[in-house]
Amino acid sequence: MSVQMENKDKIERIARISKALSHPTRVAIILFLARQETCFFGDISEIFHVSKPTISQHLKELKDAGLIHSTVEITKTKYCICPESWELARLLFGDFFSTQIKNKEKCCP
């Protein structure tokens, strides 16, 4: 079965987001930011009690996947969920998990 070009982009995007969410701390960061009424100003390493270099790597993965934005303002960094990417991820994963599987009675017990 060949992957059509239009589906290739979707598959690559799902894989990229999945990679970004493959660590429990990154999932926790996303949930934390999603629950904020405004963008979060502060040091996320203080919230999660993880070293700053480790948090920086997690934030980089989330930014590279397009799930969050960050802006440096004077001495603090502002972190926000990217609403457009969040909605795209919600749609992509909803579509992905709504795929019906074939009846595999003879395949897997």
mmCIF file with all atom_site columns, N, CA and C in Angstrom, residues 16 19 27 47 49 54 56 75 89-90 95:
data_model
loop_
_atom_site.group_PDB
_atom_site.id
_atom_site.type_symbol
_atom_site.label_atom_id
_atom_site.label_alt_id
_atom_site.label_comp_id
_atom_site.label_asym_id
_atom_site.label_entity_id
_atom_site.label_seq_id
_atom_site.pdbx_PDB_ins_code
_atom_site.Cartn_x
_atom_site.Cartn_y
_atom_site.Cartn_z
_atom_site.occupancy
_atom_site.B_iso_or_equiv
_atom_site.pdbx_formal_charge
_atom_site.auth_seq_id
_atom_site.auth_comp_id
_atom_site.auth_asym_id
_atom_site.auth_atom_id
_atom_site.pdbx_PDB_model_num
ATOM 1  N N  . ARG A 1 16 ? 6.007  13.599 14.217 1.00 0.00 ? 16 ARG A N  1
ATOM 2  C CA . ARG A 1 16 ? 6.771  14.667 14.876 1.00 0.00 ? 16 ARG A CA 1
ATOM 3  C C  . ARG A 1 16 ? 6.141  15.046 16.210 1.00 0.00 ? 16 ARG A C  1
ATOM 4  N N  . LYS A 1 19 ? 6.683  12.271 18.722 1.00 0.00 ? 19 LYS A N  1
ATOM 5  C CA . LYS A 1 19 ? 8.045  12.315 19.275 1.00 0.00 ? 19 LYS A CA 1
ATOM 6  C C  . LYS A 1 19 ? 8.136  13.374 20.370 1.00 0.00 ? 19 LYS A C  1
ATOM 7  N N  . VAL A 1 27 ? 4.785  15.909 28.258 1.00 0.00 ? 27 VAL A N  1
ATOM 8  C CA . VAL A 1 27 ? 3.324  15.842 28.342 1.00 0.00 ? 27 VAL A CA 1
ATOM 9  C C  . VAL A 1 27 ? 2.851  16.694 29.520 1.00 0.00 ? 27 VAL A C  1
ATOM 10 N N  . ILE A 1 47 ? 8.788  24.691 38.552 1.00 0.00 ? 47 ILE A N  1
ATOM 11 C CA . ILE A 1 47 ? 7.487  24.030 38.652 1.00 0.00 ? 47 ILE A CA 1
ATOM 12 C C  . ILE A 1 47 ? 7.664  22.513 38.679 1.00 0.00 ? 47 ILE A C  1
ATOM 13 N N  . HIS A 1 49 ? 10.635 20.798 39.082 1.00 0.00 ? 49 HIS A N  1
ATOM 14 C CA . HIS A 1 49 ? 11.776 20.335 39.886 1.00 0.00 ? 49 HIS A CA 1
ATOM 15 C C  . HIS A 1 49 ? 12.719 19.460 39.070 1.00 0.00 ? 49 HIS A C  1
ATOM 16 N N  . THR A 1 54 ? 17.770 20.186 31.426 1.00 0.00 ? 54 THR A N  1
ATOM 17 C CA . THR A 1 54 ? 16.794 19.157 31.044 1.00 0.00 ? 54 THR A CA 1
ATOM 18 C C  . THR A 1 54 ? 15.501 19.805 30.574 1.00 0.00 ? 54 THR A C  1
ATOM 19 N N  . SER A 1 56 ? 15.181 22.791 29.389 1.00 0.00 ? 56 SER A N  1
ATOM 20 C CA . SER A 1 56 ? 15.472 23.454 28.110 1.00 0.00 ? 56 SER A CA 1
ATOM 21 C C  . SER A 1 56 ? 15.363 22.485 26.942 1.00 0.00 ? 56 SER A C  1
ATOM 22 N N  . THR A 1 75 ? 13.719 39.810 31.881 1.00 0.00 ? 75 THR A N  1
ATOM 23 C CA . THR A 1 75 ? 14.443 38.737 32.571 1.00 0.00 ? 75 THR A CA 1
ATOM 24 C C  . THR A 1 75 ? 13.655 37.441 32.647 1.00 0.00 ? 75 THR A C  1
ATOM 25 N N  . ALA A 1 89 ? -3.053 19.286 15.799 1.00 0.00 ? 89 ALA A N  1
ATOM 26 C CA . ALA A 1 89 ? -2.718 18.019 16.460 1.00 0.00 ? 89 ALA A CA 1
ATOM 27 C C  . ALA A 1 89 ? -3.992 17.292 16.891 1.00 0.00 ? 89 ALA A C  1
ATOM 28 N N  . ARG A 1 90 ? -4.945 18.040 17.451 1.00 0.00 ? 90 ARG A N  1
ATOM 29 C CA . ARG A 1 90 ? -6.214 17.441 17.882 1.00 0.00 ? 90 ARG A CA 1
ATOM 30 C C  . ARG A 1 90 ? -6.925 16.795 16.691 1.00 0.00 ? 90 ARG A C  1
ATOM 31 N N  . ASP A 1 95 ? -8.399 12.020 13.758 1.00 0.00 ? 95 ASP A N  1
ATOM 32 C CA . ASP A 1 95 ? -8.546 11.308 12.497 1.00 0.00 ? 95 ASP A CA 1
ATOM 33 C C  . ASP A 1 95 ? -7.776 9.990  12.530 1.00 0.00 ? 95 ASP A C  1
#
